[in-house]
GROMACS .gro file of C-alpha atoms in nm:
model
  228
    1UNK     CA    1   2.260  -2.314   0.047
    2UNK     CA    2   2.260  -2.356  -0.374
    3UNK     CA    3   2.595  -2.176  -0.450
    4UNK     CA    4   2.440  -2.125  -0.748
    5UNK     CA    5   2.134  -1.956  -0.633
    6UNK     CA    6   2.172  -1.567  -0.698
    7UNK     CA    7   2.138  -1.323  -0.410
    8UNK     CA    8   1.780  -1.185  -0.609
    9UNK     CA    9   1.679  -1.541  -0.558
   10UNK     CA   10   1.742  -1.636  -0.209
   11UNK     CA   11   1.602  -1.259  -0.091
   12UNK     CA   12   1.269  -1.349  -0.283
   13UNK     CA   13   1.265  -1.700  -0.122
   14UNK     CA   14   1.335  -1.633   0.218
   15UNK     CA   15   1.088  -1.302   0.200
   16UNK     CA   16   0.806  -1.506   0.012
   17UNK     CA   17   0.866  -1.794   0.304
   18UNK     CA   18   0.853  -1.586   0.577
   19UNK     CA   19   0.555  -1.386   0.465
   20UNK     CA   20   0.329  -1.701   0.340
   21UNK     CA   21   0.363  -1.802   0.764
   22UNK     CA   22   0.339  -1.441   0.891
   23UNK     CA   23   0.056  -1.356   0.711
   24UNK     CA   24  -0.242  -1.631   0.814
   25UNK     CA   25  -0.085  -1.596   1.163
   26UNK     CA   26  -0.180  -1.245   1.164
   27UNK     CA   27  -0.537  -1.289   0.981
   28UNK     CA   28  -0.629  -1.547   1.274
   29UNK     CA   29  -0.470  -1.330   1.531
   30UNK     CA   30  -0.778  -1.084   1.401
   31UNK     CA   31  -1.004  -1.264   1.529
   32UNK     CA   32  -0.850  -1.334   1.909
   33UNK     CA   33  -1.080  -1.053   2.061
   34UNK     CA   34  -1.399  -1.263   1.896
   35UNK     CA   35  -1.280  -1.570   2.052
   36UNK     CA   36  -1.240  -1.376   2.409
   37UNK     CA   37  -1.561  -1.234   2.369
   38UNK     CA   38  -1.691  -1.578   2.332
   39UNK     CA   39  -1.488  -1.775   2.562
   40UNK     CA   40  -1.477  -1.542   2.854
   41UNK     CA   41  -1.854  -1.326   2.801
   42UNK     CA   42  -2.013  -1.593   2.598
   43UNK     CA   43  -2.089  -1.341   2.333
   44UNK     CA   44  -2.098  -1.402   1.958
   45UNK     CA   45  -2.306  -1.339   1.655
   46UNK     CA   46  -2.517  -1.559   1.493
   47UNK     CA   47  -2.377  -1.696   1.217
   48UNK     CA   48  -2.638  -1.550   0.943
   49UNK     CA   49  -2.582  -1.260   1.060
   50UNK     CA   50  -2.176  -1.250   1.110
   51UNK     CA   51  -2.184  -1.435   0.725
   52UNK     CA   52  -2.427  -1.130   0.587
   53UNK     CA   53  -2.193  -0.866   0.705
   54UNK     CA   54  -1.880  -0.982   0.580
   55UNK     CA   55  -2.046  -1.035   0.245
   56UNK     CA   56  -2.159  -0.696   0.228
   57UNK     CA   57  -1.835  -0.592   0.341
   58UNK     CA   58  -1.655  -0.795   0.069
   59UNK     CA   59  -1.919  -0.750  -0.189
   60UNK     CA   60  -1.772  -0.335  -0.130
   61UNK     CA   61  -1.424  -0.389  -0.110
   62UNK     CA   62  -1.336  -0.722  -0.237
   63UNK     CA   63  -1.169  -0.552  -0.562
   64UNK     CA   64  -0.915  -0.434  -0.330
   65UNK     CA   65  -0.780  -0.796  -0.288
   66UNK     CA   66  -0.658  -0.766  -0.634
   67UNK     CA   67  -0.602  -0.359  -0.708
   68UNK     CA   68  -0.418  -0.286  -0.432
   69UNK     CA   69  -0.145  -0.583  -0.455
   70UNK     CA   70  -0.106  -0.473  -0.797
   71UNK     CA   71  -0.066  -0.104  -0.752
   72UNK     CA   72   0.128  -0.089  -0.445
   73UNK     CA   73   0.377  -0.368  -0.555
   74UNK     CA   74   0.609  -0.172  -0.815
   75UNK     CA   75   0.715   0.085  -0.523
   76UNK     CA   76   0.705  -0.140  -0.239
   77UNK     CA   77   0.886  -0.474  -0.349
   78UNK     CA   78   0.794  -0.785  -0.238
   79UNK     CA   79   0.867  -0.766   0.106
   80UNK     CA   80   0.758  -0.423   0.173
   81UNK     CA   81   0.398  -0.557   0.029
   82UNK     CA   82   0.423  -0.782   0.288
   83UNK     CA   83   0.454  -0.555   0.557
   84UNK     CA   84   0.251  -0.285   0.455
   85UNK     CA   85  -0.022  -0.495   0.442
   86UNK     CA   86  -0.012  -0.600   0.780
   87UNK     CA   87   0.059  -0.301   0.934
   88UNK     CA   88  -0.240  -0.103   0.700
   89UNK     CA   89  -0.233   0.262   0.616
   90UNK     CA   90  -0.055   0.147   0.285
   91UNK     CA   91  -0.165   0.455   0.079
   92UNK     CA   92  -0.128   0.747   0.339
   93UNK     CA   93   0.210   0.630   0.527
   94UNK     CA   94   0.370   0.284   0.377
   95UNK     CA   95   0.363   0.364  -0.002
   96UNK     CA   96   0.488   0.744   0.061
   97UNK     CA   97   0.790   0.624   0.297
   98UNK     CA   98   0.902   0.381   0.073
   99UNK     CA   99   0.884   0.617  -0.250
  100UNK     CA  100   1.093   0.903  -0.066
  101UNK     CA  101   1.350   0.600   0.095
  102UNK     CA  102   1.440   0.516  -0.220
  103UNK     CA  103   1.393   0.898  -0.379
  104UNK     CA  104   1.668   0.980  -0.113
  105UNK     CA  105   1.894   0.688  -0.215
  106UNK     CA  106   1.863   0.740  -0.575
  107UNK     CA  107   1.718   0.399  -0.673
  108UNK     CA  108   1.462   0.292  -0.927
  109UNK     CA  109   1.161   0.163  -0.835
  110UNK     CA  110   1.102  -0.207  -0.910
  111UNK     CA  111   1.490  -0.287  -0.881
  112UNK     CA  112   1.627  -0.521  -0.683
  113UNK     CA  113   1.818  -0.235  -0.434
  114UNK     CA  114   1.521   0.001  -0.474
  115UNK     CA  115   1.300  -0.327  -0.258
  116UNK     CA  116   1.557  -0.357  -0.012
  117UNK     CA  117   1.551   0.024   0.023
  118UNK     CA  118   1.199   0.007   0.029
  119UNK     CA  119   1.168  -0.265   0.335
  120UNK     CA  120   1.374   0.002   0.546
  121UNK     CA  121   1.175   0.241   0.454
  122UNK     CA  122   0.849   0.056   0.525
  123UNK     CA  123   1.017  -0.069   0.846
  124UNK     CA  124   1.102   0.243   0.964
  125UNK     CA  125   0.735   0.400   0.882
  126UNK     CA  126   0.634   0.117   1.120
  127UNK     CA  127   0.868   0.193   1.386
  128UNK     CA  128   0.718   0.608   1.339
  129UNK     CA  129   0.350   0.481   1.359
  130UNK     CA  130   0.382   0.323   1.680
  131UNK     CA  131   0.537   0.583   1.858
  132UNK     CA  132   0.317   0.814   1.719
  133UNK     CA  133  -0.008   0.631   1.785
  134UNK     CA  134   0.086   0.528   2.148
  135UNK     CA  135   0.226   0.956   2.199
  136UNK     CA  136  -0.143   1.049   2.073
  137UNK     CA  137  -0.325   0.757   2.258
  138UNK     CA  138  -0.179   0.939   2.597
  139UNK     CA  139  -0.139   1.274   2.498
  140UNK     CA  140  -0.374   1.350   2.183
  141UNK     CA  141  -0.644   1.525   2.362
  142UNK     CA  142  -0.396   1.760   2.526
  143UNK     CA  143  -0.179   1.834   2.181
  144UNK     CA  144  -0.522   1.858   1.969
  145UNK     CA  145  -0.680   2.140   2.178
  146UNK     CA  146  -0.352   2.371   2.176
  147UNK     CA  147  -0.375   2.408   1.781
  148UNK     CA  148  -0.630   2.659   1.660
  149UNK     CA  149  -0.974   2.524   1.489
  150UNK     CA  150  -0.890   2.696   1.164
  151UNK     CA  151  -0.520   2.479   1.138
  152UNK     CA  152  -0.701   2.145   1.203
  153UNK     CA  153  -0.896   2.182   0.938
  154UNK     CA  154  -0.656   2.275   0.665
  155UNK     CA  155  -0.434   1.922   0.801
  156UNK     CA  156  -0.774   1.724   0.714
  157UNK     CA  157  -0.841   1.883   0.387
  158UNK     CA  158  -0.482   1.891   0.256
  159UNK     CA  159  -0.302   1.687   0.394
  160UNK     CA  160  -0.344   1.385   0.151
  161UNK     CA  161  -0.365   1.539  -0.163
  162UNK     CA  162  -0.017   1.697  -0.068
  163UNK     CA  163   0.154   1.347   0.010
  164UNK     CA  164   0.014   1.184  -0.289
  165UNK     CA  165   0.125   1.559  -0.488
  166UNK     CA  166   0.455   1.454  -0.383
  167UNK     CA  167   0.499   1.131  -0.461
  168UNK     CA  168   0.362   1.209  -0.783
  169UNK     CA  169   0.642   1.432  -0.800
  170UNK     CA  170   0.904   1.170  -0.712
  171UNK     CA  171   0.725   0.944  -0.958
  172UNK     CA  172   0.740   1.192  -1.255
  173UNK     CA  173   1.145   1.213  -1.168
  174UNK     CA  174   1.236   0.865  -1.255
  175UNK     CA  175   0.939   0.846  -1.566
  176UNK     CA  176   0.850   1.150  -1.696
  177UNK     CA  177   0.698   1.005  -1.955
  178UNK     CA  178   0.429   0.818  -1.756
  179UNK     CA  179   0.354   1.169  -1.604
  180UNK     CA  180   0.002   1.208  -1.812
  181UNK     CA  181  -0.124   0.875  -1.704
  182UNK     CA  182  -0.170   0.959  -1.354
  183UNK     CA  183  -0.362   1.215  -1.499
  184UNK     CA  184  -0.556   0.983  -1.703
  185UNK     CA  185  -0.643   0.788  -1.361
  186UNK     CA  186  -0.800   1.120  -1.184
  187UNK     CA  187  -1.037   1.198  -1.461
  188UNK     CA  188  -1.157   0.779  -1.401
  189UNK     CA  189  -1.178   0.873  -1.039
  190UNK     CA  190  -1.384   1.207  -1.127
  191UNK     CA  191  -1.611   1.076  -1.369
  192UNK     CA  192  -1.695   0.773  -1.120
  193UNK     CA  193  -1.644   0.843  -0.793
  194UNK     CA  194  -1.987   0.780  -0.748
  195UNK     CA  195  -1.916   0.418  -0.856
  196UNK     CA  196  -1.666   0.334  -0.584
  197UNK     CA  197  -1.563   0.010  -0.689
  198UNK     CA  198  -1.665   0.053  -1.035
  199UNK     CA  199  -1.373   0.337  -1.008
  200UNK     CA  200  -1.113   0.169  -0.840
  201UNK     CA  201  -1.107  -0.125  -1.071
  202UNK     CA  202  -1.129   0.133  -1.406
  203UNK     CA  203  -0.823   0.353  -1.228
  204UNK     CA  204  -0.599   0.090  -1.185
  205UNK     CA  205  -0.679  -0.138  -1.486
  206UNK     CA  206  -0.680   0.114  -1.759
  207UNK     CA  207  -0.365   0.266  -1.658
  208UNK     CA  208  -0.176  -0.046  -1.587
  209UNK     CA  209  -0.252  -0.182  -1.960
  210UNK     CA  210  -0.209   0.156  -2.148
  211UNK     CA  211   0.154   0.149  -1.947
  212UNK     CA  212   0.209  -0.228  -2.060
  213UNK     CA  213   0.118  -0.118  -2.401
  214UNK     CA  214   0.354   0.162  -2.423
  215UNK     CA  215   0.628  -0.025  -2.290
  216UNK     CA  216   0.611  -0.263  -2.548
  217UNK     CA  217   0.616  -0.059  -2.858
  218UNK     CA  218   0.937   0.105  -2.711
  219UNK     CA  219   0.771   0.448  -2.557
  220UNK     CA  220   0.937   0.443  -2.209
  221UNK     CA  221   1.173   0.202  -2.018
  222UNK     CA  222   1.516   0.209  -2.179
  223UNK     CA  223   1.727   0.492  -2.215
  224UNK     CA  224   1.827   0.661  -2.519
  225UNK     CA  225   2.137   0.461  -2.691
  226UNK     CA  226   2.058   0.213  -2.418
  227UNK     CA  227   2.123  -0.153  -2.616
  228UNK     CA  228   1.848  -0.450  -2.622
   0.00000   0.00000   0.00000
């Protein structure tokens, strides 16, 4: 080991190793049930037609390749990116664990303790998923059909808009002054929803910049009496 290789340094190397291996393992682990299907059932689209589908598929969500990396990575770290997108459900369950791991620790986002904080946190929403999924696999039907009709529907509608409500929240804590660009980024989303991808790429770009922007001429980002 370089003695003179800082701990920051080693942490991003090791993580950024690791990942580069884990992740094409897991893309071509995707398509093991194809390559069943073929092997053992002879089965398999023709090529036109498998080609056609992931264009239209990409041609849809191919912005996300970019956008989400580079929304997701200030609160998750390097190595929670990694993991959350992986395991999925970043926006629902990986990006609100990690925000309220390190709300309960009291560190900033985007330090060096708030991503190891984060990579619990994102470890341990892993861990919760599981379990959860395989309790409901076995006993969802059964749990689902004790709670009244009128209570399912309120967890559908509201249950999102309160998780991101309280990150938003834990966001506003640690930069208050950033508070009115998130609110910026939902009049984008209501003026063109109808435009999905016209609307993600406007929501994240526009606020990203304007924050860049104000950082530079000094708005936000060092305390008061802080020195340069």
């Amino acid at each position: 080991m370089n003695n003179n290789m800082s701990f920051n340094e080693l942490w991003r190397k090791k993580v950024t190793r690791i990942g580069t291996i884990m992740i094409p393992i897991i893309m071509l682990s995707m398509f093991l049930p194809v390559i069943y299907l073929k092997v053992r059932y002879g089965v398999f689209p023709e090529w036109s037609i498998a080609l056609s589908s992931w264009g239209t598929i990409a041609a849809a969500f191919g912005a996300y390749y970019i956008i989400e990396p580079l929304s997701y990575y200030p609160i998750l770290g390097l190595s929670g990116t990694y993991m959350a997108f992986t395991s999925g459900s970043i926006s629902d369950i990986r990006m609100p664990a990690s925000a309220v791991a390190q709300e309960a620790v009291g560190v900033p986002y985007g330090s060096d303790e708030g991503a190891v904080v984060s990579t619990i946190g994102v470890a341990g929403s892993v861990f919760t998923t599981l379990v959860v999924v395989f309790i409901t696999a076995v006993f969802g039907t059964s749990i689902i059909e004790i709670f009244p009709e009128k209570l399912l529907t309120a967890v559908k509608l509201y249950t999102v808009p309160a998780v991101f409500s309280a990150v938003y929240i834990q966001f506003c804590k640690f930069e208050p002054k950033l508070s009115f660009i998130i609110a910026i980024t939902t009049v984008i989303f209501l003026l063109l929803a109808h435009i999905y991808g016209l609307m993600m790429i406007t929501a994240v770009i526009i606020p990203v910049l304007l924050a860049r922007l104000l950082y530079k001429k000094g708005f936000f980002g060092k305390e008061d009496g802080a020195e340069n």
